[in-house]
Coordinates of C-alpha atoms in Angstrom, one line a residue:
M441 CA 0.0 0.0 0.0
S442 CA 1.3 3.5 -0.8
Q443 CA 2.0 5.7 2.2
S444 CA -0.1 8.7 3.0
T445 CA 1.0 12.0 1.4
G446 CA 2.6 14.5 3.7
Q447 CA 4.1 11.8 5.8
M448 CA 7.9 12.3 6.2
E449 CA 10.4 9.5 6.5
L450 CA 12.5 9.5 9.6
R451 CA 15.8 8.3 8.1
E452 CA 17.6 5.4 9.6
D453 CA 21.0 7.2 9.6
D454 CA 19.5 10.0 11.6
I455 CA 18.2 7.5 14.2
R456 CA 21.4 5.5 14.4
S457 CA 23.5 8.7 14.9
H458 CA 21.9 8.9 18.4
Y459 CA 22.7 5.2 19.3
P460 CA 25.9 6.1 21.2
A461 CA 24.1 8.7 23.4
A462 CA 21.2 6.3 24.0
L463 CA 23.5 3.5 25.0
S464 CA 25.4 5.7 27.3
L465 CA 22.2 6.6 29.1
L466 CA 21.3 3.0 29.5
Q467 CA 24.7 2.0 30.8
G468 CA 24.7 4.6 33.5
F469 CA 24.1 8.2 34.6
D470 CA 23.5 10.1 37.8
H471 CA 20.1 11.7 38.5
A472 CA 18.8 13.7 41.5
P473 CA 15.0 13.3 41.4
R474 CA 13.1 16.5 41.3
I475 CA 9.5 15.4 41.7
G476 CA 9.5 11.6 42.2
A477 CA 10.5 10.2 45.5
T478 CA 12.8 7.3 45.9
T479 CA 11.1 4.2 47.3
A480 CA 13.2 1.3 48.7
V481 CA 12.6 -1.9 46.9
A482 CA 10.3 -3.6 49.4
E483 CA 7.7 -6.4 49.4
E484 CA 4.6 -5.3 47.6
K485 CA 1.6 -4.5 49.8
S486 CA -0.8 -6.1 47.3
S487 CA -0.4 -7.7 43.9
G488 CA -0.3 -5.0 41.2
I489 CA -0.6 -2.0 43.6
G490 CA 1.9 0.8 43.4
T491 CA 4.0 1.7 46.5
R492 CA 4.9 5.3 45.7
R493 CA 5.0 7.7 48.6
A494 CA 2.0 10.0 48.9
F495 CA 4.2 13.1 49.4
R496 CA 4.7 15.3 46.3
S497 CA 6.6 18.5 45.9
T498 CA 4.3 21.6 45.6
T499 CA 6.6 23.1 43.0
P500 CA 6.9 20.5 40.3
G501 CA 10.0 21.0 38.1
L502 CA 11.2 24.0 40.1
V503 CA 14.9 23.8 41.0
T504 CA 15.3 24.6 44.7
Q505 CA 17.9 23.7 47.3
R506 CA 17.5 20.1 48.2
T507 CA 19.4 17.5 50.0
T508 CA 18.4 14.8 47.6
R509 CA 21.5 13.0 46.5
S510 CA 22.2 11.9 42.9
E511 CA 21.5 8.3 42.3
G512 CA 23.1 6.0 39.8
V513 CA 20.8 4.7 37.1
R514 CA 22.1 1.7 35.3
L515 CA 19.3 0.1 33.3
V516 CA 21.5 -2.4 31.4
E517 CA 22.7 -3.7 34.7
R518 CA 19.2 -3.7 36.2
I519 CA 17.6 -5.6 33.4
N520 CA 20.4 -8.1 32.9
G521 CA 20.3 -8.7 36.6
L522 CA 16.8 -10.3 36.4
E523 CA 16.7 -14.0 36.7
A524 CA 16.8 -15.3 33.2
G525 CA 17.4 -19.0 34.0
D526 CA 20.9 -19.5 32.6
G527 CA 22.9 -16.4 33.5
L528 CA 22.9 -15.0 30.0
T529 CA 20.8 -12.1 28.6
S530 CA 17.6 -13.6 27.4
P531 CA 15.7 -12.7 24.2
V532 CA 13.1 -10.8 26.2
Q533 CA 15.7 -8.9 28.1
A534 CA 17.5 -8.0 24.9
A535 CA 14.2 -6.9 23.3
V536 CA 13.5 -4.5 26.1
L537 CA 17.0 -3.1 26.1
Q538 CA 17.0 -2.7 22.3
G539 CA 13.5 -1.1 22.5
L540 CA 14.8 1.3 25.1
R541 CA 17.9 2.2 23.1
R542 CA 16.1 2.7 19.8
G543 CA 13.2 4.5 21.5
I544 CA 15.6 7.1 23.0
A545 CA 17.4 7.4 19.6
V546 CA 14.1 7.9 17.7
A547 CA 13.0 10.5 20.3
L548 CA 16.2 12.4 19.9
A549 CA 15.9 12.2 16.1
V550 CA 12.4 13.7 16.2
A551 CA 13.6 16.4 18.6
D552 CA 16.3 17.3 16.0
Q553 CA 13.5 17.6 13.4
Y554 CA 11.5 19.8 15.7
E555 CA 14.6 22.0 16.3
E556 CA 15.1 22.5 12.5
R557 CA 11.4 23.3 11.9
T558 CA 11.2 25.9 14.7
G559 CA 14.6 27.6 14.8
L560 CA 15.3 26.1 18.3
A561 CA 18.7 25.0 17.2
E562 CA 19.8 28.6 16.5
L563 CA 18.4 29.7 19.8
K564 CA 20.4 27.0 21.6
R565 CA 23.6 28.1 19.9
A566 CA 22.9 31.7 20.8
N567 CA 22.2 30.7 24.4
L568 CA 25.4 28.7 24.7
Q569 CA 27.4 31.7 23.4
G570 CA 25.6 34.0 25.9
G571 CA 24.0 36.0 23.1
L572 CA 20.3 35.0 23.5
P573 CA 18.2 38.2 23.1
A574 CA 16.0 39.0 26.1
A575 CA 13.0 39.3 23.8
K576 CA 13.5 35.6 22.8
S577 CA 13.8 34.2 26.3
V578 CA 10.1 33.3 26.7
E579 CA 9.9 31.7 23.3
F580 CA 13.1 29.8 24.0
S581 CA 11.7 28.4 27.2
E582 CA 8.4 27.4 25.5
L583 CA 10.3 25.7 22.7
L584 CA 12.5 23.7 25.2
T585 CA 9.4 22.6 27.1
A586 CA 7.7 21.6 23.8
E587 CA 10.8 19.6 22.7
A588 CA 10.9 17.8 26.0
L589 CA 7.3 16.8 25.8
I590 CA 7.8 15.6 22.2
A591 CA 10.8 13.5 23.1
L592 CA 8.9 11.9 26.0
Q593 CA 5.8 11.2 23.8
V594 CA 7.9 9.6 21.0
F595 CA 10.0 7.5 23.4
A596 CA 6.9 6.1 25.2
S597 CA 5.0 5.6 22.0
Y598 CA 7.9 3.7 20.4
L599 CA 8.2 1.5 23.5
S600 CA 4.5 0.6 23.5
F601 CA 4.7 -0.1 19.8
T602 CA 7.8 -2.3 19.7
L603 CA 7.1 -4.4 22.8
A604 CA 3.5 -5.2 21.9
S605 CA 4.5 -8.5 20.4
H606 CA 6.0 -9.6 23.8
V607 CA 2.8 -9.0 25.8
S608 CA 1.8 -11.8 28.2
E609 CA -1.1 -12.3 30.6
D610 CA 0.8 -10.5 33.4
T611 CA -0.4 -7.0 34.3
V612 CA 1.2 -4.4 36.5
E613 CA -0.3 -1.3 38.0
I614 CA 2.6 1.1 38.6
G615 CA 0.7 4.1 39.8
S616 CA 1.2 7.7 38.5
V617 CA 4.2 8.9 36.6
D618 CA 5.9 11.7 38.5
E619 CA 9.4 12.5 37.2
V620 CA 8.2 14.4 34.1
L621 CA 10.7 17.2 33.7
T622 CA 10.4 19.7 30.8
E623 CA 13.4 22.0 31.0
N624 CA 14.9 20.2 27.9
A625 CA 14.8 16.9 26.1
P626 CA 17.9 15.2 27.5
L627 CA 16.9 16.0 31.1
A628 CA 13.4 14.8 30.4
L629 CA 14.7 11.5 29.2
Q630 CA 16.9 11.1 32.2
G631 CA 14.0 11.7 34.5
V632 CA 11.8 9.1 32.9
L633 CA 14.6 6.5 32.7
W634 CA 15.3 7.1 36.5
E635 CA 11.7 6.5 37.3
L636 CA 11.4 3.5 35.0
D637 CA 14.5 2.0 36.7
Q638 CA 12.7 2.5 40.0
D639 CA 9.6 0.6 38.7
I640 CA 11.6 -2.2 37.2
A641 CA 13.3 -2.7 40.6
R642 CA 10.0 -2.7 42.3
F643 CA 7.7 -4.8 40.0
A644 CA 9.8 -6.7 37.5
T645 CA 10.1 -10.0 39.3
S646 CA 10.1 -12.0 36.1
E647 CA 10.7 -11.5 32.4
S648 CA 7.0 -11.3 31.6
R649 CA 6.6 -8.7 34.4
L650 CA 9.5 -6.8 33.0
V651 CA 7.6 -6.3 29.7
A652 CA 4.4 -5.6 31.6
T653 CA 6.1 -3.0 33.8
T654 CA 7.8 -1.3 30.8
L655 CA 4.5 -1.1 28.9
A656 CA 2.5 0.1 31.8
Y657 CA 5.1 2.8 32.4
A658 CA 5.0 3.8 28.7
E659 CA 1.1 4.0 28.7
S660 CA 1.1 6.0 31.9
L661 CA 3.8 8.4 30.6
M662 CA 1.9 9.0 27.4
E663 CA -1.2 9.9 29.4
K664 CA 0.7 12.3 31.6
V665 CA 2.5 13.9 28.6
A666 CA -0.7 14.3 26.6
A667 CA -2.3 16.1 29.6
R668 CA 0.7 18.5 29.8
A669 CA 0.7 19.0 26.0
S670 CA -2.9 20.2 26.1
T671 CA -1.8 23.5 27.7
A672 CA 1.7 23.8 26.3
A673 CA 2.7 26.3 23.5
Q674 CA 4.8 25.9 20.4
L675 CA 3.6 22.4 19.6
D676 CA 2.0 23.0 16.2
P677 CA 5.1 22.1 14.2
F678 CA 5.0 18.7 15.8
T679 CA 1.2 18.0 15.9
T680 CA 0.7 19.1 12.2
A681 CA 3.5 16.9 10.9
S682 CA 3.7 13.1 10.6
W683 CA 6.8 10.9 10.4
R684 CA 7.2 7.2 9.6
I685 CA 10.1 4.7 10.1
E686 CA 9.9 2.3 7.3
A687 CA 11.9 -0.4 9.0
E688 CA 9.2 -1.3 11.4
G689 CA 6.2 0.7 10.2
F690 CA 6.2 3.0 13.2
T691 CA 4.3 6.2 12.7
I692 CA 4.4 9.4 14.7
N693 CA 1.2 11.5 14.5
G694 CA 1.3 14.1 17.3
F695 CA 0.3 12.9 20.7
T696 CA -1.7 10.0 19.4
P697 CA -0.1 6.7 20.6
A698 CA 1.2 4.4 17.8
R699 CA -0.1 0.9 17.9
S700 CA 1.4 -2.2 16.4
A701 CA -0.5 -3.2 13.3
K702 CA -0.1 -6.8 14.2
G703 CA -3.3 -8.6 14.9
T704 CA -3.9 -10.8 17.9
P705 CA -3.9 -14.5 17.3
L706 CA -7.4 -16.0 17.6
T707 CA -8.0 -19.3 19.2
M708 CA -11.8 -19.3 18.9
Q709 CA -13.6 -21.9 16.8
F710 CA -14.9 -20.1 13.8
K711 CA -18.4 -20.9 12.3
K712 CA -19.5 -20.9 8.7
P713 CA -22.7 -18.9 7.8
H714 CA -24.7 -22.1 7.2
E715 CA -23.9 -23.2 10.7
V716 CA -25.9 -20.2 12.1
V717 CA -29.4 -21.6 11.9
G718 CA -32.2 -19.0 12.0
N719 CA -31.3 -15.5 13.0
H720 CA -31.6 -14.5 9.3
I721 CA -31.5 -10.7 9.6
A722 CA -28.8 -10.8 12.3
K723 CA -26.7 -13.2 10.2
Y724 CA -27.2 -11.2 7.0
Q725 CA -26.2 -7.9 8.7
A726 CA -23.2 -9.5 10.3
M727 CA -22.0 -10.9 6.9
K728 CA -22.5 -7.5 5.3
L729 CA -20.7 -5.7 8.1
A730 CA -17.7 -8.1 7.8
K731 CA -17.3 -7.1 4.2
M732 CA -18.0 -3.4 5.0
L733 CA -15.0 -3.4 7.3
M734 CA -12.8 -4.6 4.5
A735 CA -13.5 -1.4 2.5
Y736 CA -11.5 0.6 4.9
D737 CA -8.7 2.6 3.3
F738 CA -5.5 2.6 5.4
D739 CA -3.9 5.5 3.5
R740 CA -7.0 7.8 3.9
R741 CA -7.8 6.2 7.2
L742 CA -11.5 6.2 6.3
N743 CA -14.1 3.8 5.0
P744 CA -16.3 4.8 2.1
F745 CA -19.2 3.3 3.9
A746 CA -18.6 5.7 6.8
E747 CA -18.7 8.6 4.4
L748 CA -21.6 7.4 2.3
G749 CA -23.7 6.2 5.2
G750 CA -24.7 2.8 6.3
F751 CA -21.7 1.8 8.3
I752 CA -22.5 0.0 11.6
F753 CA -20.2 1.3 14.3
T754 CA -22.1 -0.2 17.2
F755 CA -24.8 -2.8 17.4
M756 CA -26.8 -4.6 20.0
G757 CA -27.5 -8.3 19.8
D758 CA -30.2 -9.6 22.1
G759 CA -32.1 -12.8 22.5
K760 CA -32.9 -15.6 24.9
P761 CA -30.2 -17.8 26.3
G762 CA -29.1 -20.5 23.8
T763 CA -30.4 -18.7 20.6
G764 CA -27.0 -18.3 19.0
K765 CA -25.3 -15.1 20.1
T766 CA -21.9 -16.8 20.6
T767 CA -22.2 -18.6 17.2
L768 CA -22.9 -15.3 15.5
I769 CA -19.8 -13.8 17.0
Q770 CA -17.7 -16.8 15.9
M771 CA -19.1 -16.5 12.4
M772 CA -18.4 -12.8 12.0
A773 CA -14.9 -13.0 13.6
G774 CA -14.1 -15.9 11.3
L775 CA -15.2 -14.0 8.2
V776 CA -13.2 -10.9 9.0
N777 CA -10.2 -13.0 10.0
D778 CA -10.3 -14.8 6.7
Y779 CA -10.7 -11.6 4.6
C780 CA -7.8 -9.9 6.4
Q781 CA -5.5 -12.9 5.8
V782 CA -6.3 -12.6 2.1
A783 CA -5.7 -8.8 2.0
G784 CA -2.7 -8.9 4.3
Y785 CA -4.3 -6.7 6.9
G786 CA -3.9 -6.9 10.6
F787 CA -7.0 -8.0 12.4
R788 CA -7.6 -7.5 16.1
Y789 CA -10.5 -9.1 18.0
Q790 CA -11.1 -8.7 21.7
N791 CA -13.9 -9.4 24.1
F792 CA -14.6 -7.3 27.2
G793 CA -15.9 -9.6 29.8
I794 CA -16.9 -9.6 33.5
D795 CA -13.4 -10.4 34.5
N796 CA -12.4 -6.9 33.4
I797 CA -14.4 -5.4 36.3
D798 CA -11.9 -4.7 39.1
S799 CA -12.5 -3.9 42.7
Y800 CA -9.8 -1.1 42.7
Q801 CA -11.2 2.3 42.1
G802 CA -10.6 3.5 38.5
K803 CA -9.1 0.2 37.3
S804 CA -12.4 -0.9 35.6
G805 CA -12.5 2.4 33.7
Q806 CA -8.9 2.0 32.6
N807 CA -9.6 -1.6 31.4
A808 CA -12.6 -0.3 29.4
K809 CA -10.5 2.5 27.9
A810 CA -7.7 0.1 26.9
F811 CA -10.2 -2.2 25.3
I812 CA -11.7 0.7 23.3
N813 CA -8.3 2.0 22.2
T814 CA -7.1 -1.5 21.1
I815 CA -10.1 -1.9 18.8
L816 CA -10.1 1.7 17.5
D817 CA -6.5 1.5 16.4
P818 CA -6.7 2.9 12.8
S819 CA -3.8 0.7 11.7
V820 CA -5.8 -2.5 11.9
I821 CA -9.3 -3.9 11.3
G822 CA -10.9 -4.3 14.7
F823 CA -13.9 -6.2 16.1
G824 CA -14.8 -5.7 19.8
T825 CA -17.5 -7.6 21.6
I826 CA -19.0 -7.0 25.0
D827 CA -20.8 -10.2 26.1
D828 CA -23.4 -10.0 28.8
I829 CA -23.2 -6.3 28.8
D830 CA -26.1 -6.1 31.3
Q831 CA -23.7 -7.6 33.9
I832 CA -20.7 -5.5 32.9
A833 CA -22.1 -2.0 32.4
G834 CA -24.3 -0.7 35.3
K835 CA -27.4 1.4 35.1
R836 CA -26.8 5.0 36.3
G837 CA -28.6 5.5 39.6
D838 CA -28.9 1.8 40.2
R839 CA -27.7 1.2 43.8
Q840 CA -26.9 -2.5 43.0
S841 CA -24.3 -1.4 40.3
S842 CA -20.7 -1.4 41.6
A843 CA -18.4 1.6 41.1
G844 CA -16.5 -0.4 38.5
Q845 CA -19.7 -1.0 36.5
Q846 CA -20.5 2.7 36.6
E847 CA -17.0 3.5 35.4
V848 CA -17.4 1.1 32.4
T849 CA -20.8 2.6 31.5
A850 CA -19.3 6.1 31.4
V851 CA -16.3 5.0 29.2
F852 CA -18.6 3.2 26.7
M853 CA -21.0 6.0 26.4
E854 CA -18.3 8.5 25.7
A855 CA -16.5 6.1 23.2
F856 CA -19.6 5.1 21.3
A857 CA -21.3 8.5 20.9
G858 CA -19.3 11.2 22.7
A859 CA -18.1 14.6 21.7
N860 CA -14.7 13.2 20.5
T861 CA -16.0 10.0 18.8
V862 CA -14.6 9.6 15.3
V863 CA -16.0 6.8 13.2
R864 CA -13.3 5.9 10.6
G865 CA -14.9 2.6 9.6
N866 CA -12.1 0.3 10.5
C867 CA -13.8 -1.3 13.4
T868 CA -17.1 -2.2 15.0
F869 CA -18.4 -3.0 18.5
G870 CA -21.0 -5.5 19.3
M871 CA -22.9 -5.5 22.6
F872 CA -24.7 -8.8 23.5
S873 CA -27.2 -9.6 26.2
N874 CA -29.9 -12.0 27.2
Y875 CA -31.5 -9.2 29.2
P876 CA -31.0 -5.9 27.3
E877 CA -33.7 -4.3 29.4
N878 CA -31.2 -4.2 32.3
V879 CA -28.7 -2.1 30.2
D880 CA -28.7 1.7 30.9
D881 CA -31.1 3.3 28.5
A882 CA -28.7 5.9 27.1
L883 CA -26.0 3.2 26.6
R884 CA -28.4 0.9 24.8
Q885 CA -29.5 3.7 22.5
R886 CA -25.9 4.1 21.5
A887 CA -26.2 0.9 19.6
G888 CA -26.8 2.0 16.0
A889 CA -28.2 -1.3 14.9
R890 CA -30.3 -4.0 16.5
F891 CA -29.7 -7.7 15.8
L892 CA -32.5 -9.8 17.2
V893 CA -30.9 -13.2 17.8
D894 CA -34.0 -15.3 18.1
G895 CA -32.6 -18.7 17.0
P896 CA -34.3 -21.3 14.9
Q897 CA -38.0 -20.5 14.3
T898 CA -39.5 -22.8 11.6
R899 CA -39.8 -26.5 11.2
E900 CA -37.0 -26.4 8.6
D901 CA -34.8 -24.5 11.0
Y902 CA -35.1 -27.2 13.7
I903 CA -34.4 -30.0 11.2
D904 CA -31.3 -28.1 10.0
I905 CA -29.9 -27.5 13.4
L906 CA -30.6 -31.1 14.5
S907 CA -28.7 -32.4 11.5
L908 CA -25.9 -29.9 12.0
L909 CA -25.4 -30.8 15.7
L910 CA -25.6 -34.5 15.2
G911 CA -22.8 -34.4 12.8
K912 CA -22.0 -37.2 10.3
R913 CA -21.3 -40.2 12.5
H914 CA -24.7 -41.8 12.3
D915 CA -26.8 -43.7 9.8
I916 CA -30.1 -41.9 10.4
P917 CA -31.7 -41.0 7.1
L918 CA -32.5 -37.3 6.5
G919 CA -36.0 -37.9 5.2
D920 CA -38.0 -35.5 3.0
H921 CA -36.1 -32.3 3.5
D922 CA -33.7 -30.1 1.5
L923 CA -30.9 -29.6 4.0
F924 CA -30.1 -25.9 4.7
S925 CA -32.2 -24.6 1.9
A926 CA -34.2 -22.6 4.5
Q927 CA -31.0 -20.9 5.4
E928 CA -30.6 -19.4 1.9
I929 CA -29.9 -15.9 3.0
K930 CA -31.5 -13.7 0.4
R931 CA -34.9 -15.4 0.5
A932 CA -34.9 -15.7 4.3
V933 CA -33.9 -12.1 4.9
A934 CA -36.5 -10.8 2.5
R935 CA -39.1 -12.8 4.4
S936 CA -37.9 -11.6 7.7
F937 CA -37.9 -7.9 6.7
E938 CA -41.5 -8.2 5.3
G939 CA -42.5 -9.5 8.7
H940 CA -41.8 -6.0 10.1
N941 CA -44.4 -4.3 7.8
R942 CA -46.4 -4.3 11.0
P943 CA -45.2 -4.1 14.6
H944 CA -44.8 -7.2 16.8
E945 CA -45.2 -5.8 20.3
D946 CA -48.7 -5.2 21.6
G947 CA -48.0 -1.7 22.9
L948 CA -46.6 -0.6 19.5
K949 CA -49.4 -2.3 17.6
S950 CA -52.0 -0.1 19.2
V951 CA -50.0 3.0 18.3
F952 CA -49.5 1.8 14.7
D953 CA -53.2 1.0 14.2
R954 CA -54.3 4.4 15.6
I955 CA -51.9 6.3 13.3
V956 CA -52.9 4.3 10.2
G957 CA -56.6 4.9 11.1
L958 CA -55.9 8.6 11.2
Y959 CA -53.7 9.0 8.2
G960 CA -54.1 5.9 6.1
E961 CA -51.1 4.1 4.5
L962 CA -47.8 5.6 5.9
D963 CA -46.3 6.5 2.5
T964 CA -45.0 10.0 3.1
I965 CA -42.4 11.6 5.3
A966 CA -45.1 13.6 7.1
K967 CA -47.1 10.4 7.9
L968 CA -44.0 8.6 9.0
G969 CA -43.0 11.5 11.2
S970 CA -46.4 11.5 12.8
Y971 CA -46.0 7.8 13.6
L972 CA -42.6 8.6 15.2
K973 CA -44.2 11.3 17.3
A974 CA -46.9 9.0 18.4
I975 CA -44.3 6.4 19.5
Q976 CA -42.5 9.1 21.5
E977 CA -45.7 10.0 23.3
A978 CA -46.2 6.3 24.2
D979 CA -42.6 5.9 25.3
E980 CA -40.6 9.0 26.4
R981 CA -37.3 7.2 25.9
F982 CA -37.9 7.3 22.2
T983 CA -35.8 10.4 21.5
G984 CA -33.9 12.0 18.7
R985 CA -31.1 9.4 19.1
A986 CA -33.6 6.7 18.3
I987 CA -34.5 8.6 15.0
K988 CA -30.8 8.8 14.1
N989 CA -30.4 5.0 14.7
I990 CA -33.4 4.3 12.5
T991 CA -32.1 6.5 9.7
D992 CA -28.7 4.9 9.9
A993 CA -30.4 1.5 9.7
V994 CA -32.3 2.7 6.6
K995 CA -29.0 3.8 5.0
V996 CA -27.7 0.3 5.7
R997 CA -30.7 -1.0 3.8
A998 CA -29.9 1.3 0.9
M999 CA -26.6 -0.5 0.9
D1000 CA -28.6 -3.7 0.8
F1001 CA -26.0 -5.6 -1.1
E1002 CA -23.1 -7.8 -0.3
L1003 CA -19.8 -6.9 -1.8
P1004 CA -19.1 -9.7 -4.3
D1005 CA -17.2 -12.7 -2.8
E1006 CA -14.6 -12.4 -5.6
W1007 CA -13.7 -9.0 -4.3
M1008 CA -12.7 -10.6 -1.0
E1009 CA -10.9 -13.5 -2.6
N1010 CA -8.8 -11.4 -5.0
P1011 CA -7.6 -8.2 -3.2
E1012 CA -6.6 -6.6 -6.5
L1013 CA -10.2 -6.4 -7.6
F1014 CA -11.3 -4.1 -4.7
L1015 CA -9.3 -4.3 -1.4
W1016 CA -6.1 -2.8 -2.8
K1017 CA -7.8 -0.1 -4.9
D1018 CA -7.4 3.5 -3.8
Y1019 CA -10.1 5.2 -1.7
D1020 CA -11.8 7.1 -4.5
T1021 CA -12.1 4.0 -6.7
K1022 CA -13.5 1.9 -3.9
K1023 CA -16.0 4.7 -3.1
A1024 CA -17.2 4.8 -6.7
M1025 CA -17.5 1.0 -6.9
I1026 CA -19.7 1.0 -3.8
E1027 CA -21.8 3.9 -5.0
D1028 CA -22.6 2.0 -8.2
L1029 CA -24.2 -0.8 -6.0
R1030 CA -26.3 1.5 -3.8
Q1031 CA -30.1 1.2 -4.0
P1032 CA -32.8 3.9 -3.5
I1033 CA -34.5 4.4 -0.2
T1034 CA -38.2 3.4 -0.1
T1035 CA -41.0 4.1 2.3
A1036 CA -41.2 0.3 3.0
M1037 CA -37.6 0.3 4.2
V1038 CA -38.2 3.3 6.5
L1039 CA -41.4 1.8 8.0
Q1040 CA -39.8 -1.6 8.5
E1041 CA -36.8 -0.1 10.3
I1042 CA -39.1 2.1 12.5
N1043 CA -41.0 -1.0 13.5
R1044 CA -37.9 -3.1 14.1
Y1045 CA -36.3 -0.5 16.3
A1046 CA -39.4 0.5 18.2
D1047 CA -40.4 -3.1 18.7
S1048 CA -37.0 -3.7 20.4
E1049 CA -37.5 -0.6 22.6
F1050 CA -41.0 -1.6 23.6
R1051 CA -39.8 -5.1 24.3
Y1052 CA -37.0 -3.8 26.5
A1053 CA -39.3 -1.4 28.3
D1054 CA -42.0 -4.0 29.0
K1055 CA -39.4 -6.4 30.4
S1056 CA -37.7 -3.7 32.5
D1057 CA -41.1 -2.5 33.9
E1058 CA -42.1 -6.0 34.7
A1059 CA -38.8 -6.7 36.5
A1060 CA -39.2 -3.5 38.5
I1061 CA -42.8 -4.4 39.4
D1062 CA -41.9 -7.9 40.5
A1063 CA -39.1 -6.5 42.7
M1064 CA -41.5 -4.1 44.3
V1065 CA -44.1 -6.8 44.9
R1066 CA -41.4 -8.9 46.6
D1067 CA -40.4 -5.9 48.8
L1068 CA -44.0 -5.3 49.8
G1069 CA -44.5 -8.9 50.6
R1070 CA -41.4 -9.0 52.8
S1071 CA -42.6 -5.8 54.5
E1072 CA -46.0 -7.2 55.3
E1073 CA -44.5 -10.4 56.6
A1074 CA -42.2 -8.4 58.8
K1075 CA -45.1 -6.4 60.2
R1076 CA -47.1 -9.6 60.9
R1077 CA -44.2 -11.2 62.8
Y1078 CA -43.6 -8.0 64.8
L1079 CA -47.2 -7.7 65.9
E1080 CA -47.3 -11.4 66.8
G1081 CA -44.3 -10.9 69.0
K1082 CA -42.2 -13.4 67.0
V1083 CA -39.1 -11.2 66.8

């Protein structure tokens, strides 16, 4: 794939010229901590909990008279001193050391680029010669601060990028990053290397925890630097430029962390479409969405479907237990995985489960944010699922929801439809639940599409699923039945959509019949709008967001075509085309929007909301009845003197 225009190459010679300085820092230097406090290497109080002292200087970064002595920082010695099993430097230790050396070198090379673009190099020379004009002192100080922040960002981003392939199941919580000094880039790097050395001594009790500690530090450092950069001056020359290192595909785009484009290996058992019995609309939309993702253009970092309309960024799959939600996930993940292998794209799948809810304050929100960022990474195709979301994300105001569940709800709401949400079209998020009525209303309405996973419905469906699950190791005759013919997707989907010409839920049926009685056939925008208003009067939760979700679903229907299979099998036909060509090819397949489409999508969406509301209300009523029953029994026992 061609590289994006305007992206400059960071030359290998420029990086390697800083190797000696980087190696010298790793071999040893003395540093008197300004902000961070030295903590003796002691036994951890609790697994994964940081042990930093609570005391902080009230004048961060200010040079004052202190009695703090300089400390020797020798990262090479520290890392090589870890138990590697045979006394030699292990591949993991070498990878961390090489990542540190190259990360420092890359950071200094980018700092050089910044100096050239801003004139900071000339100001440094003038300052060394004692000839810096007084009128330039403020600008000089601002440029030095900006350069320090840039060096720290690039260093941390490179570490996170290059060590991603060494991630294990170990996690480390290091606490906040303190020693962020911004007087100049070399001092800033010394400060973070001193603090990283402290953390490695404290937490890196094994090779896997060495990697986990280094990555945790890099992530925490990027977060701290980004916060500082939000109020710093003189950063435009860095944030408006972009660099790339061809050797490893590492890109620098302002203060956005770079992520490895490598996908995560999948161990799930994939399912073929014919193995998903019933669930015709859900299956059809999942198959379409899998191909939609593949239209993403890595150079433009945009999907034509996201621009033209009809891309599904978030969806909700709900149904009774055992109706096939897991099978649907396995089918869609398998399709995207296969397509990405053909195209040579990185694919990243991740599920956010109940084990990501942590008892420590703020950790659940951090886990949710990390999950979101992993899937959003614009350098890969991403598919994120949240299974049993009713157990994971708590309802706001629900006293039974834990603080961790409330944190997760807040993160998901902001990520799926917040002020800073950008839909590029490289990823999608699926929320699944047996009890969607227990999901916070605002979060549930952030699901742009609804997949009703209702399982097998017809006699033919049940024959197909029985035959499928029995397998082939039997001699039972099939009988008078055309196996899997009922799962022929086009015919089944058309039949399923026609079933939504009228609502299914009793509450919505009465609204529909009343509006049709008043206006006749709903064949104009005015009549359809009147129907929507009547629905809102019946259920106040039916807001403008619901209308947006319905119109998005209609646009999906306008894209009611599957990209041809041969486009997925031969990437030269479509996947490797430039953005404008792909967009034109998709536009040629687009169909006109009809009133039937709009009415069916209104009924589909409103049916789901009425179904959720009815179940939620019944659950609340049942709970109140139980509470009243307990209260009456308590009164009876009290009056009878049995307590």
